[in-house]
Amino acid sequence: MANSAAMPPRAIPRHFQGCSKITDYDMMQKLGEGTFGEVHKARHRGTGRVFALKKILMHNEKDGFPITALREIKLLKMLSHDNVLVLEEMAVERPKAEGRKRAILYMVTPYMDHDLSGLLDNPDVRFTEPQIKCYMLQLFKGLRYLHDNHILHRDMKAANLLINNRGRLQIADFGLARHYDEPVPQRGRGNGEARRDYTSLVVTRWYRPPELLLQLRRYTPAIDMWGAGCVFGEMFKRKPILAGQSDLHQIQIIFELVGSPNQQNMPGWDQLPGADAVKSTSSPGAGKLSSSFREIHPSGLSLLGDLLKLDWRKRINAIDAIDHPYFQSDPRPMREEDIPSFADSHELDRRNARGQKQALPPAPAGGTVGGGPNGEWTGQGPPPNSGSWANGDRPQYGSQDRGPPGVDRPRGDYDRRGQPYDHRPPPPPPPRHGPSWGNGGDRGGLPPPPGEGRHPLPHPPRYGPQGGDRGHRGGPPGDKYVPSYRGADAERPPRDRDDRRSRDPDDRPREGRRNSQDSGHSRDSHRDDRNDRRGYRDRDRERPADSRNFGRERRDGRTRSRSPDRRDQRNRDRDRDRDIYTRR
Amino acid sequence: MQLSPLANPLATVAQLETSGSQLDGIPADLEDSIRFASARLTQAAGALLRLPQEVIAQAIIVLSRFWVGPEGGSLAEHDADQVSASSLYLATKLSAFPKSARSVVNVYAYLDSLPTTFFEPELLRQHKKAEEYYVSEGTLEKRRMALFNMEQQILRVLGFQLQTSLPYILSITYLQALDVFSHPRASELAKRTVAYLNTALLSPQLLYLTHQPPCLATAAIYLAAKEIGVKLPDVEWWEVFDTDREDLGFVVVGLLSVETFAAEEQKKWLGRRVPLTVGGLEAELGMRRNLSEE
């Protein structure tokens, strides 16, 4: 045996389970930009099924494989529910150039025709109340599943809710999600209480609940429920209902909408670290929820009120939300399969179609992205709440202080990890965001500066060839942008509905779904009579392309995922910490 | 949800039959030696990094998964110490105790400077001259890159399957269920149980890849109770913990054999280091060739 063991030629080709080659897929158009890379539509060469491929950028990575991605992959591999996006596999793109050793990795998920943000932005789409009920039920079922399994999503927003043309809604983007160490919500008991601290630097601002804005660190699944409430309202208004321009402004408009805090509606609010800054600026008010949402049925209004409750302890949990009378009252929720299909609506398309935009609220700076792997504050400067630094996610346990030779001390790890995923030049001063919905009136018709729109930062070169000019797309008024997917569509023969459906990722055999829990709201057998759907699609196809300019009038972009301008946000957070939230 | 605290992805029969290393012509005994030594290396590095045993155990499981099966990593291709370092780095990333690449590189440089691959606790407490394991900036950069490259390689070989359930907490729950904590030697029993679970990590039979945590916990309790002399119920209590007699017997024998195996390994490599790099492995194989030709 040993004799034969002259070293063999190095690479016996090996096939890895759960990991396929990127050449198994035909890349189609770009769908969006995620936390750590672009999302592309792609067709699997073997099966013809269409997937979404999320690229994990390893560019300049100072800590190796991004922790965010690692955690998201690990979580998604463990999850299986009809209303949670499935991670099919990972795809590897072998580096072509000699110098590069590490491969590019893609997360492969089923292709979903829309994200909720893009769909709400699509001028051709009007949601009916039964449809909204159907989506909300699915959202709550997904959230119930996550919370029941001790997972906080921590980035609930319309752009992270994917919807396909079979009426299925799925929660996506688990880049900020983490394990929740507390007892899970019980029926009729709200969302419980947390006994330990988590980072408060999570959730995109417009969907961030008041307790997080006031820097409660012992938060609960109630933070996701607040986001669900914002999404609920957004489905009626077709724009984010709480689009604050700064964290302080965010909390102000929350109090304006649902009433200012007091010991009855938010016990202990004045004890929260961020309360001082708010006390001086807010005046008592009763809130205007019911007058703001006249279009919602009273029972729907009551659900909205339960979701947007200031008191996170009493905020409704996902279990109770599903049982809310709103879903039992007329009009009843639609069945998933009865929901009409729409032209593909992705946030990126909408964003590209719009000229002038209000910037997306910055991505949360904390969590696993800008922070340590457990959401510790790792930015420069002191943690936002220095006093409780020691109470972070990471217990300071005794033996840590006796370091072995040559090992840096635990604290040092974190300090060194300062800005693990940010390698861009310092940001320019934050752009001014007009209070209007991005009609750009105050710019005097000038084209937006490069990078204006969702990203206040100049675009780093990492977005590839098209990336550079993306910011200019809007152009001066009158510029007509043809959405890219339209072009791609035109090259293909018009799709037959049945053909289309057979390629739909969700059509694959149910057994393939790792004992998935059914949302209990679909009837797979119900496939007949979809002529009405064809109508939608064809009408859309015949529409002149430039009618997309419509979108430009609309509110600004949000993204299917968090924006890369994290650094900017961190700086702003720091400024905020310094300027506004300093205790006097 | 597959987030069962009780289940792990296990190695298939095909994976256990052969390995990438064996396909590349590495003798099985040498493979066992290197696997054993790199598991111990991981354990020592984890201890030096002051990591909880759960994180170390996860790293060793990741490490074992990497080497297993025809599609697994091959010792002819990858340095065993690098795989150990990257496994540990990956495991800390997913834990609440992240360590910087610098720390990991430092610790492995320190362990590499020791004259043996059998790291006794006494040895680790000795103070060595810092020059012997100093990592310069240039070397650090190189090793960091190697750490990250191997990290990706591991992820791909594992198909990103990093889910690792551990039997430690489970074993305590089982002991509680068996109602033995009133016994005067209960704490000894619990310690011994945990020690057996740590032993299983080093088993050449890869017990963590062949048996689910409940079975491992049950076997560890069974052995520990016998050894300490705590009487467990007369009935077939292991059935309650999803373990049948056959599996229990297999794991018990497997656990008991580790001691002999370890002693033999120590004797075999007395005064030498187990080759933990591709280069070292080549040298070892060359030496063996020469010996057999003489």
PDB file of N, CA, C and O in Angstrom, chain A residues 68 71 152-157 174-178 197-220 222-224 226 247 250 361-377 384 393 562 566 569 573 576:
ATOM      1  N   THR A  68     -22.466  37.237   7.927  1.00  0.00           N
ATOM      2  CA  THR A  68     -23.877  37.420   7.591  1.00  0.00           C
ATOM      3  C   THR A  68     -24.370  36.301   6.702  1.00  0.00           C
ATOM      4  O   THR A  68     -25.409  35.688   6.958  1.00  0.00           O
ATOM      5  N   ARG A  71     -24.418  32.906   8.442  1.00  0.00           N
ATOM      6  CA  ARG A  71     -25.563  32.730   9.341  1.00  0.00           C
ATOM      7  C   ARG A  71     -26.854  32.578   8.556  1.00  0.00           C
ATOM      8  O   ARG A  71     -27.712  31.774   8.905  1.00  0.00           O
ATOM      9  N   LEU A 152     -35.587  35.582  15.400  1.00  0.00           N
ATOM     10  CA  LEU A 152     -36.004  36.957  15.133  1.00  0.00           C
ATOM     11  C   LEU A 152     -35.514  37.314  13.743  1.00  0.00           C
ATOM     12  O   LEU A 152     -34.341  37.119  13.425  1.00  0.00           O
ATOM     13  N   HIS A 153     -36.389  37.859  12.912  1.00  0.00           N
ATOM     14  CA  HIS A 153     -35.980  38.199  11.553  1.00  0.00           C
ATOM     15  C   HIS A 153     -35.168  39.499  11.547  1.00  0.00           C
ATOM     16  O   HIS A 153     -34.141  39.601  10.924  1.00  0.00           O
ATOM     17  N   ARG A 154     -35.643  40.473  12.229  1.00  0.00           N
ATOM     18  CA  ARG A 154     -34.958  41.746  12.461  1.00  0.00           C
ATOM     19  C   ARG A 154     -34.754  42.608  11.224  1.00  0.00           C
ATOM     20  O   ARG A 154     -34.003  43.578  11.268  1.00  0.00           O
ATOM     21  N   ASP A 155     -35.364  42.258  10.125  1.00  0.00           N
ATOM     22  CA  ASP A 155     -35.348  43.182   8.991  1.00  0.00           C
ATOM     23  C   ASP A 155     -36.646  43.053   8.208  1.00  0.00           C
ATOM     24  O   ASP A 155     -36.651  42.872   6.996  1.00  0.00           O
ATOM     25  N   MET A 156     -37.733  43.134   8.937  1.00  0.00           N
ATOM     26  CA  MET A 156     -39.041  43.018   8.331  1.00  0.00           C
ATOM     27  C   MET A 156     -39.292  44.285   7.507  1.00  0.00           C
ATOM     28  O   MET A 156     -39.168  45.386   8.012  1.00  0.00           O
ATOM     29  N   LYS A 157     -39.586  44.113   6.226  1.00  0.00           N
ATOM     30  CA  LYS A 157     -39.969  45.247   5.392  1.00  0.00           C
ATOM     31  C   LYS A 157     -40.531  44.717   4.097  1.00  0.00           C
ATOM     32  O   LYS A 157     -40.302  43.555   3.744  1.00  0.00           O
ATOM     33  N   PHE A 174     -32.406  36.713   5.494  1.00  0.00           N
ATOM     34  CA  PHE A 174     -32.165  36.425   6.908  1.00  0.00           C
ATOM     35  C   PHE A 174     -30.782  36.887   7.355  1.00  0.00           C
ATOM     36  O   PHE A 174     -30.223  36.373   8.314  1.00  0.00           O
ATOM     37  N   GLY A 175     -30.283  37.878   6.646  1.00  0.00           N
ATOM     38  CA  GLY A 175     -28.937  38.357   6.949  1.00  0.00           C
ATOM     39  C   GLY A 175     -28.821  38.978   8.339  1.00  0.00           C
ATOM     40  O   GLY A 175     -27.742  39.042   8.909  1.00  0.00           O
ATOM     41  N   LEU A 176     -29.929  39.474   8.862  1.00  0.00           N
ATOM     42  CA  LEU A 176     -29.884  40.086  10.194  1.00  0.00           C
ATOM     43  C   LEU A 176     -30.543  39.204  11.245  1.00  0.00           C
ATOM     44  O   LEU A 176     -30.594  39.550  12.417  1.00  0.00           O
ATOM     45  N   ALA A 177     -31.051  38.086  10.805  1.00  0.00           N
ATOM     46  CA  ALA A 177     -31.803  37.244  11.729  1.00  0.00           C
ATOM     47  C   ALA A 177     -30.875  36.638  12.770  1.00  0.00           C
ATOM     48  O   ALA A 177     -29.688  36.509  12.552  1.00  0.00           O
ATOM     49  N   ARG A 178     -31.428  36.328  13.905  1.00  0.00           N
ATOM     50  CA  ARG A 178     -30.640  35.630  14.904  1.00  0.00           C
ATOM     51  C   ARG A 178     -31.532  34.781  15.801  1.00  0.00           C
ATOM     52  O   ARG A 178     -32.751  34.907  15.810  1.00  0.00           O
ATOM     53  N   ASP A 197     -29.858  41.138  26.693  1.00  0.00           N
ATOM     54  CA  ASP A 197     -29.739  42.234  25.742  1.00  0.00           C
ATOM     55  C   ASP A 197     -29.395  41.741  24.349  1.00  0.00           C
ATOM     56  O   ASP A 197     -28.652  40.788  24.177  1.00  0.00           O
ATOM     57  N   TYR A 198     -29.951  42.417  23.377  1.00  0.00           N
ATOM     58  CA  TYR A 198     -29.580  42.209  21.985  1.00  0.00           C
ATOM     59  C   TYR A 198     -29.198  43.580  21.439  1.00  0.00           C
ATOM     60  O   TYR A 198     -29.472  44.595  22.058  1.00  0.00           O
ATOM     61  N   THR A 199     -28.613  43.602  20.267  1.00  0.00           N
ATOM     62  CA  THR A 199     -28.249  44.905  19.740  1.00  0.00           C
ATOM     63  C   THR A 199     -29.490  45.650  19.253  1.00  0.00           C
ATOM     64  O   THR A 199     -30.387  45.052  18.664  1.00  0.00           O
ATOM     65  N   SER A 200     -29.520  46.950  19.523  1.00  0.00           N
ATOM     66  CA  SER A 200     -30.702  47.698  19.078  1.00  0.00           C
ATOM     67  C   SER A 200     -30.504  48.247  17.674  1.00  0.00           C
ATOM     68  O   SER A 200     -31.366  48.920  17.137  1.00  0.00           O
ATOM     69  N   LEU A 201     -29.384  47.950  17.077  1.00  0.00           N
ATOM     70  CA  LEU A 201     -29.108  48.508  15.755  1.00  0.00           C
ATOM     71  C   LEU A 201     -29.570  47.567  14.653  1.00  0.00           C
ATOM     72  O   LEU A 201     -28.795  47.121  13.814  1.00  0.00           O
ATOM     73  N   VAL A 202     -30.826  47.248  14.687  1.00  0.00           N
ATOM     74  CA  VAL A 202     -31.377  46.373  13.658  1.00  0.00           C
ATOM     75  C   VAL A 202     -32.649  46.983  13.091  1.00  0.00           C
ATOM     76  O   VAL A 202     -33.174  47.952  13.628  1.00  0.00           O
ATOM     77  N   VAL A 203     -33.113  46.416  12.015  1.00  0.00           N
ATOM     78  CA  VAL A 203     -34.329  46.797  11.299  1.00  0.00           C
ATOM     79  C   VAL A 203     -34.139  48.131  10.552  1.00  0.00           C
ATOM     80  O   VAL A 203     -33.678  49.118  11.119  1.00  0.00           O
ATOM     81  N   THR A 204     -34.484  48.120   9.281  1.00  0.00           N
ATOM     82  CA  THR A 204     -34.444  49.326   8.478  1.00  0.00           C
ATOM     83  C   THR A 204     -35.347  50.396   9.102  1.00  0.00           C
ATOM     84  O   THR A 204     -36.427  50.092   9.578  1.00  0.00           O
ATOM     85  N   ARG A 205     -34.877  51.622   9.091  1.00  0.00           N
ATOM     86  CA  ARG A 205     -35.502  52.652   9.922  1.00  0.00           C
ATOM     87  C   ARG A 205     -37.021  52.761   9.768  1.00  0.00           C
ATOM     88  O   ARG A 205     -37.742  52.826  10.761  1.00  0.00           O
ATOM     89  N   TRP A 206     -37.493  52.774   8.523  1.00  0.00           N
ATOM     90  CA  TRP A 206     -38.930  52.997   8.332  1.00  0.00           C
ATOM     91  C   TRP A 206     -39.798  51.920   8.958  1.00  0.00           C
ATOM     92  O   TRP A 206     -40.997  52.073   9.121  1.00  0.00           O
ATOM     93  N   TYR A 207     -39.184  50.798   9.252  1.00  0.00           N
ATOM     94  CA  TYR A 207     -39.938  49.686   9.819  1.00  0.00           C
ATOM     95  C   TYR A 207     -39.494  49.403  11.256  1.00  0.00           C
ATOM     96  O   TYR A 207     -39.827  48.377  11.821  1.00  0.00           O
ATOM     97  N   ARG A 208     -38.742  50.322  11.801  1.00  0.00           N
ATOM     98  CA  ARG A 208     -38.169  50.089  13.127  1.00  0.00           C
ATOM     99  C   ARG A 208     -39.176  50.471  14.201  1.00  0.00           C
ATOM    100  O   ARG A 208     -39.751  51.558  14.165  1.00  0.00           O
ATOM    101  N   PRO A 209     -39.400  49.601  15.147  1.00  0.00           N
ATOM    102  CA  PRO A 209     -40.413  49.871  16.177  1.00  0.00           C
ATOM    103  C   PRO A 209     -39.916  50.906  17.186  1.00  0.00           C
ATOM    104  O   PRO A 209     -38.714  51.115  17.330  1.00  0.00           O
ATOM    105  N   PRO A 210     -40.863  51.549  17.882  1.00  0.00           N
ATOM    106  CA  PRO A 210     -40.486  52.615  18.808  1.00  0.00           C
ATOM    107  C   PRO A 210     -39.513  52.156  19.891  1.00  0.00           C
ATOM    108  O   PRO A 210     -38.624  52.906  20.271  1.00  0.00           O
ATOM    109  N   GLU A 211     -39.681  50.921  20.382  1.00  0.00           N
ATOM    110  CA  GLU A 211     -38.793  50.495  21.471  1.00  0.00           C
ATOM    111  C   GLU A 211     -37.348  50.400  21.000  1.00  0.00           C
ATOM    112  O   GLU A 211     -36.420  50.640  21.774  1.00  0.00           O
ATOM    113  N   LEU A 212     -37.152  50.049  19.730  1.00  0.00           N
ATOM    114  CA  LEU A 212     -35.779  50.003  19.217  1.00  0.00           C
ATOM    115  C   LEU A 212     -35.231  51.401  19.029  1.00  0.00           C
ATOM    116  O   LEU A 212     -34.065  51.667  19.290  1.00  0.00           O
ATOM    117  N   LEU A 213     -36.091  52.301  18.576  1.00  0.00           N
ATOM    118  CA  LEU A 213     -35.645  53.677  18.400  1.00  0.00           C
ATOM    119  C   LEU A 213     -35.287  54.297  19.750  1.00  0.00           C
ATOM    120  O   LEU A 213     -34.432  55.166  19.835  1.00  0.00           O
ATOM    121  N   LEU A 214     -35.957  53.835  20.790  1.00  0.00           N
ATOM    122  CA  LEU A 214     -35.631  54.312  22.136  1.00  0.00           C
ATOM    123  C   LEU A 214     -34.545  53.438  22.776  1.00  0.00           C
ATOM    124  O   LEU A 214     -34.272  53.548  23.958  1.00  0.00           O
ATOM    125  N   GLN A 215     -33.993  52.546  21.975  1.00  0.00           N
ATOM    126  CA  GLN A 215     -32.837  51.737  22.375  1.00  0.00           C
ATOM    127  C   GLN A 215     -33.115  50.738  23.483  1.00  0.00           C
ATOM    128  O   GLN A 215     -32.262  50.489  24.336  1.00  0.00           O
ATOM    129  N   LEU A 216     -34.274  50.164  23.443  1.00  0.00           N
ATOM    130  CA  LEU A 216     -34.507  48.996  24.296  1.00  0.00           C
ATOM    131  C   LEU A 216     -33.638  47.872  23.756  1.00  0.00           C
ATOM    132  O   LEU A 216     -33.640  47.617  22.558  1.00  0.00           O
ATOM    133  N   ARG A 217     -32.917  47.225  24.627  1.00  0.00           N
ATOM    134  CA  ARG A 217     -32.067  46.146  24.126  1.00  0.00           C
ATOM    135  C   ARG A 217     -32.651  44.768  24.433  1.00  0.00           C
ATOM    136  O   ARG A 217     -32.276  43.787  23.828  1.00  0.00           O
ATOM    137  N   ARG A 218     -33.587  44.742  25.376  1.00  0.00           N
ATOM    138  CA  ARG A 218     -34.224  43.448  25.644  1.00  0.00           C
ATOM    139  C   ARG A 218     -35.504  43.356  24.838  1.00  0.00           C
ATOM    140  O   ARG A 218     -36.597  43.362  25.378  1.00  0.00           O
ATOM    141  N   TYR A 219     -35.328  43.298  23.547  1.00  0.00           N
ATOM    142  CA  TYR A 219     -36.535  43.292  22.721  1.00  0.00           C
ATOM    143  C   TYR A 219     -36.955  41.857  22.394  1.00  0.00           C
ATOM    144  O   TYR A 219     -36.258  40.900  22.701  1.00  0.00           O
ATOM    145  N   THR A 220     -38.099  41.774  21.769  1.00  0.00           N
ATOM    146  CA  THR A 220     -38.778  40.492  21.613  1.00  0.00           C
ATOM    147  C   THR A 220     -39.260  40.349  20.171  1.00  0.00           C
ATOM    148  O   THR A 220     -39.048  41.255  19.359  1.00  0.00           O
ATOM    149  N   ALA A 222     -41.793  41.047  19.124  1.00  0.00           N
ATOM    150  CA  ALA A 222     -42.673  42.185  18.841  1.00  0.00           C
ATOM    151  C   ALA A 222     -42.062  43.135  17.821  1.00  0.00           C
ATOM    152  O   ALA A 222     -42.785  43.846  17.129  1.00  0.00           O
ATOM    153  N   ILE A 223     -40.730  43.129  17.699  1.00  0.00           N
ATOM    154  CA  ILE A 223     -40.130  44.039  16.717  1.00  0.00           C
ATOM    155  C   ILE A 223     -40.511  43.635  15.295  1.00  0.00           C
ATOM    156  O   ILE A 223     -40.722  44.485  14.448  1.00  0.00           O
ATOM    157  N   ASP A 224     -40.607  42.331  15.065  1.00  0.00           N
ATOM    158  CA  ASP A 224     -41.025  41.885  13.733  1.00  0.00           C
ATOM    159  C   ASP A 224     -42.504  42.194  13.493  1.00  0.00           C
ATOM    160  O   ASP A 224     -42.916  42.448  12.367  1.00  0.00           O
ATOM    161  N   TRP A 226     -44.178  44.754  14.645  1.00  0.00           N
ATOM    162  CA  TRP A 226     -44.302  46.169  14.275  1.00  0.00           C
ATOM    163  C   TRP A 226     -44.049  46.319  12.771  1.00  0.00           C
ATOM    164  O   TRP A 226     -44.818  46.990  12.069  1.00  0.00           O
ATOM    165  N   ASP A 247     -33.495  59.078  12.642  1.00  0.00           N
ATOM    166  CA  ASP A 247     -34.053  58.246  13.698  1.00  0.00           C
ATOM    167  C   ASP A 247     -34.966  59.046  14.622  1.00  0.00           C
ATOM    168  O   ASP A 247     -35.998  58.569  15.071  1.00  0.00           O
ATOM    169  N   GLN A 250     -38.098  59.687  12.858  1.00  0.00           N
ATOM    170  CA  GLN A 250     -38.866  58.453  12.796  1.00  0.00           C
ATOM    171  C   GLN A 250     -39.733  58.289  14.048  1.00  0.00           C
ATOM    172  O   GLN A 250     -40.917  58.013  13.958  1.00  0.00           O
ATOM    173  N   PRO A 361     -34.204  54.492   3.636  1.00  0.00           N
ATOM    174  CA  PRO A 361     -33.655  54.652   4.983  1.00  0.00           C
ATOM    175  C   PRO A 361     -32.493  53.693   5.100  1.00  0.00           C
ATOM    176  O   PRO A 361     -32.535  52.603   4.576  1.00  0.00           O
ATOM    177  N   PRO A 362     -31.466  54.137   5.745  1.00  0.00           N
ATOM    178  CA  PRO A 362     -30.257  53.340   5.773  1.00  0.00           C
ATOM    179  C   PRO A 362     -30.487  51.996   6.426  1.00  0.00           C
ATOM    180  O   PRO A 362     -31.362  51.853   7.277  1.00  0.00           O
ATOM    181  N   ALA A 363     -29.697  51.069   5.994  1.00  0.00           N
ATOM    182  CA  ALA A 363     -29.786  49.745   6.579  1.00  0.00           C
ATOM    183  C   ALA A 363     -29.345  49.827   8.026  1.00  0.00           C
ATOM    184  O   ALA A 363     -28.586  50.705   8.401  1.00  0.00           O
ATOM    185  N   PRO A 364     -29.858  48.943   8.791  1.00  0.00           N
ATOM    186  CA  PRO A 364     -29.420  48.920  10.182  1.00  0.00           C
ATOM    187  C   PRO A 364     -27.926  48.728  10.242  1.00  0.00           C
ATOM    188  O   PRO A 364     -27.361  47.938   9.504  1.00  0.00           O
ATOM    189  N   ALA A 365     -27.316  49.444  11.106  1.00  0.00           N
ATOM    190  CA  ALA A 365     -25.861  49.373  11.180  1.00  0.00           C
ATOM    191  C   ALA A 365     -25.409  48.193  12.008  1.00  0.00           C
ATOM    192  O   ALA A 365     -24.285  47.763  11.932  1.00  0.00           O
ATOM    193  N   GLY A 366     -26.288  47.686  12.790  1.00  0.00           N
ATOM    194  CA  GLY A 366     -25.857  46.672  13.725  1.00  0.00           C
ATOM    195  C   GLY A 366     -26.064  45.288  13.186  1.00  0.00           C
ATOM    196  O   GLY A 366     -25.863  45.032  12.025  1.00  0.00           O
ATOM    197  N   GLY A 367     -26.485  44.430  14.053  1.00  0.00           N
ATOM    198  CA  GLY A 367     -26.718  43.070  13.649  1.00  0.00           C
ATOM    199  C   GLY A 367     -25.425  42.436  13.226  1.00  0.00           C
ATOM    200  O   GLY A 367     -24.358  42.820  13.652  1.00  0.00           O
ATOM    201  N   THR A 368     -25.552  41.501  12.353  1.00  0.00           N
ATOM    202  CA  THR A 368     -24.366  40.765  11.984  1.00  0.00           C
ATOM    203  C   THR A 368     -23.608  41.486  10.893  1.00  0.00           C
ATOM    204  O   THR A 368     -22.557  41.058  10.495  1.00  0.00           O
ATOM    205  N   VAL A 369     -24.160  42.574  10.405  1.00  0.00           N
ATOM    206  CA  VAL A 369     -23.530  43.190   9.260  1.00  0.00           C
ATOM    207  C   VAL A 369     -22.432  44.138   9.682  1.00  0.00           C
ATOM    208  O   VAL A 369     -21.254  43.883   9.520  1.00  0.00           O
ATOM    209  N   GLY A 370     -22.841  45.216  10.257  1.00  0.00           N
ATOM    210  CA  GLY A 370     -21.824  46.171  10.638  1.00  0.00           C
ATOM    211  C   GLY A 370     -21.269  45.852  12.007  1.00  0.00           C
ATOM    212  O   GLY A 370     -20.250  46.356  12.412  1.00  0.00           O
ATOM    213  N   GLY A 371     -21.950  45.056  12.697  1.00  0.00           N
ATOM    214  CA  GLY A 371     -21.544  44.757  14.052  1.00  0.00           C
ATOM    215  C   GLY A 371     -20.808  43.445  14.112  1.00  0.00           C
ATOM    216  O   GLY A 371     -20.468  42.850  13.120  1.00  0.00           O
ATOM    217  N   GLY A 372     -20.551  43.033  15.287  1.00  0.00           N
ATOM    218  CA  GLY A 372     -19.912  41.750  15.474  1.00  0.00           C
ATOM    219  C   GLY A 372     -20.889  40.664  15.080  1.00  0.00           C
ATOM    220  O   GLY A 372     -22.055  40.947  14.819  1.00  0.00           O
ATOM    221  N   PRO A 373     -20.415  39.477  15.045  1.00  0.00           N
ATOM    222  CA  PRO A 373     -21.238  38.390  14.576  1.00  0.00           C
ATOM    223  C   PRO A 373     -22.487  38.199  15.417  1.00  0.00           C
ATOM    224  O   PRO A 373     -23.415  37.555  14.993  1.00  0.00           O
ATOM    225  N   ASN A 374     -22.503  38.766  16.558  1.00  0.00           N
ATOM    226  CA  ASN A 374     -23.706  38.621  17.363  1.00  0.00           C
ATOM    227  C   ASN A 374     -24.409  39.926  17.563  1.00  0.00           C
ATOM    228  O   ASN A 374     -25.251  40.070  18.426  1.00  0.00           O
ATOM    229  N   GLY A 375     -24.052  40.842  16.724  1.00  0.00           N
ATOM    230  CA  GLY A 375     -24.742  42.088  16.806  1.00  0.00           C
ATOM    231  C   GLY A 375     -24.172  43.018  17.841  1.00  0.00           C
ATOM    232  O   GLY A 375     -24.798  43.989  18.204  1.00  0.00           O
ATOM    233  N   GLU A 376     -22.958  42.742  18.307  1.00  0.00           N
ATOM    234  CA  GLU A 376     -22.377  43.705  19.211  1.00  0.00           C
ATOM    235  C   GLU A 376     -22.007  44.924  18.419  1.00  0.00           C
ATOM    236  O   GLU A 376     -21.724  44.869  17.238  1.00  0.00           O
ATOM    237  N   TRP A 377     -21.976  45.995  19.112  1.00  0.00           N
ATOM    238  CA  TRP A 377     -21.535  47.210  18.472  1.00  0.00           C
ATOM    239  C   TRP A 377     -20.050  47.086  18.217  1.00  0.00           C
ATOM    240  O   TRP A 377     -19.256  46.857  19.112  1.00  0.00           O
ATOM    241  N   PRO A 384     -23.203  52.335  21.472  1.00  0.00           N
ATOM    242  CA  PRO A 384     -24.232  53.351  21.659  1.00  0.00           C
ATOM    243  C   PRO A 384     -24.679  53.452  23.102  1.00  0.00           C
ATOM    244  O   PRO A 384     -25.205  54.454  23.535  1.00  0.00           O
ATOM    245  N   ASP A 393     -24.294  40.562  23.842  1.00  0.00           N
ATOM    246  CA  ASP A 393     -24.658  39.193  23.542  1.00  0.00           C
ATOM    247  C   ASP A 393     -23.667  38.215  24.156  1.00  0.00           C
ATOM    248  O   ASP A 393     -23.954  37.066  24.346  1.00  0.00           O
ATOM    249  N   ARG A 562     -30.825  45.047   2.248  1.00  0.00           N
ATOM    250  CA  ARG A 562     -30.265  46.243   2.826  1.00  0.00           C
ATOM    251  C   ARG A 562     -29.299  46.909   1.883  1.00  0.00           C
ATOM    252  O   ARG A 562     -28.666  46.292   1.084  1.00  0.00           O
ATOM    253  N   ARG A 566     -23.866  51.125   4.543  1.00  0.00           N
ATOM    254  CA  ARG A 566     -23.910  50.887   5.968  1.00  0.00           C
ATOM    255  C   ARG A 566     -23.018  51.854   6.728  1.00  0.00           C
ATOM    256  O   ARG A 566     -23.326  52.334   7.771  1.00  0.00           O
ATOM    257  N   GLN A 569     -24.575  54.966   7.386  1.00  0.00           N
ATOM    258  CA  GLN A 569     -25.545  54.870   8.460  1.00  0.00           C
ATOM    259  C   GLN A 569     -24.848  54.844   9.806  1.00  0.00           C
ATOM    260  O   GLN A 569     -25.283  55.464  10.757  1.00  0.00           O
ATOM    261  N   ASP A 573     -25.470  57.204  12.718  1.00  0.00           N
ATOM    262  CA  ASP A 573     -25.874  56.732  14.035  1.00  0.00           C
ATOM    263  C   ASP A 573     -24.967  57.298  15.101  1.00  0.00           C
ATOM    264  O   ASP A 573     -25.396  57.642  16.182  1.00  0.00           O
ATOM    265  N   ARG A 576     -25.770  60.721  15.630  1.00  0.00           N
ATOM    266  CA  ARG A 576     -26.998  60.787  16.401  1.00  0.00           C
ATOM    267  C   ARG A 576     -26.704  60.546  17.863  1.00  0.00           C
ATOM    268  O   ARG A 576     -27.175  61.242  18.739  1.00  0.00           O
TER     269      ARG A 576
END
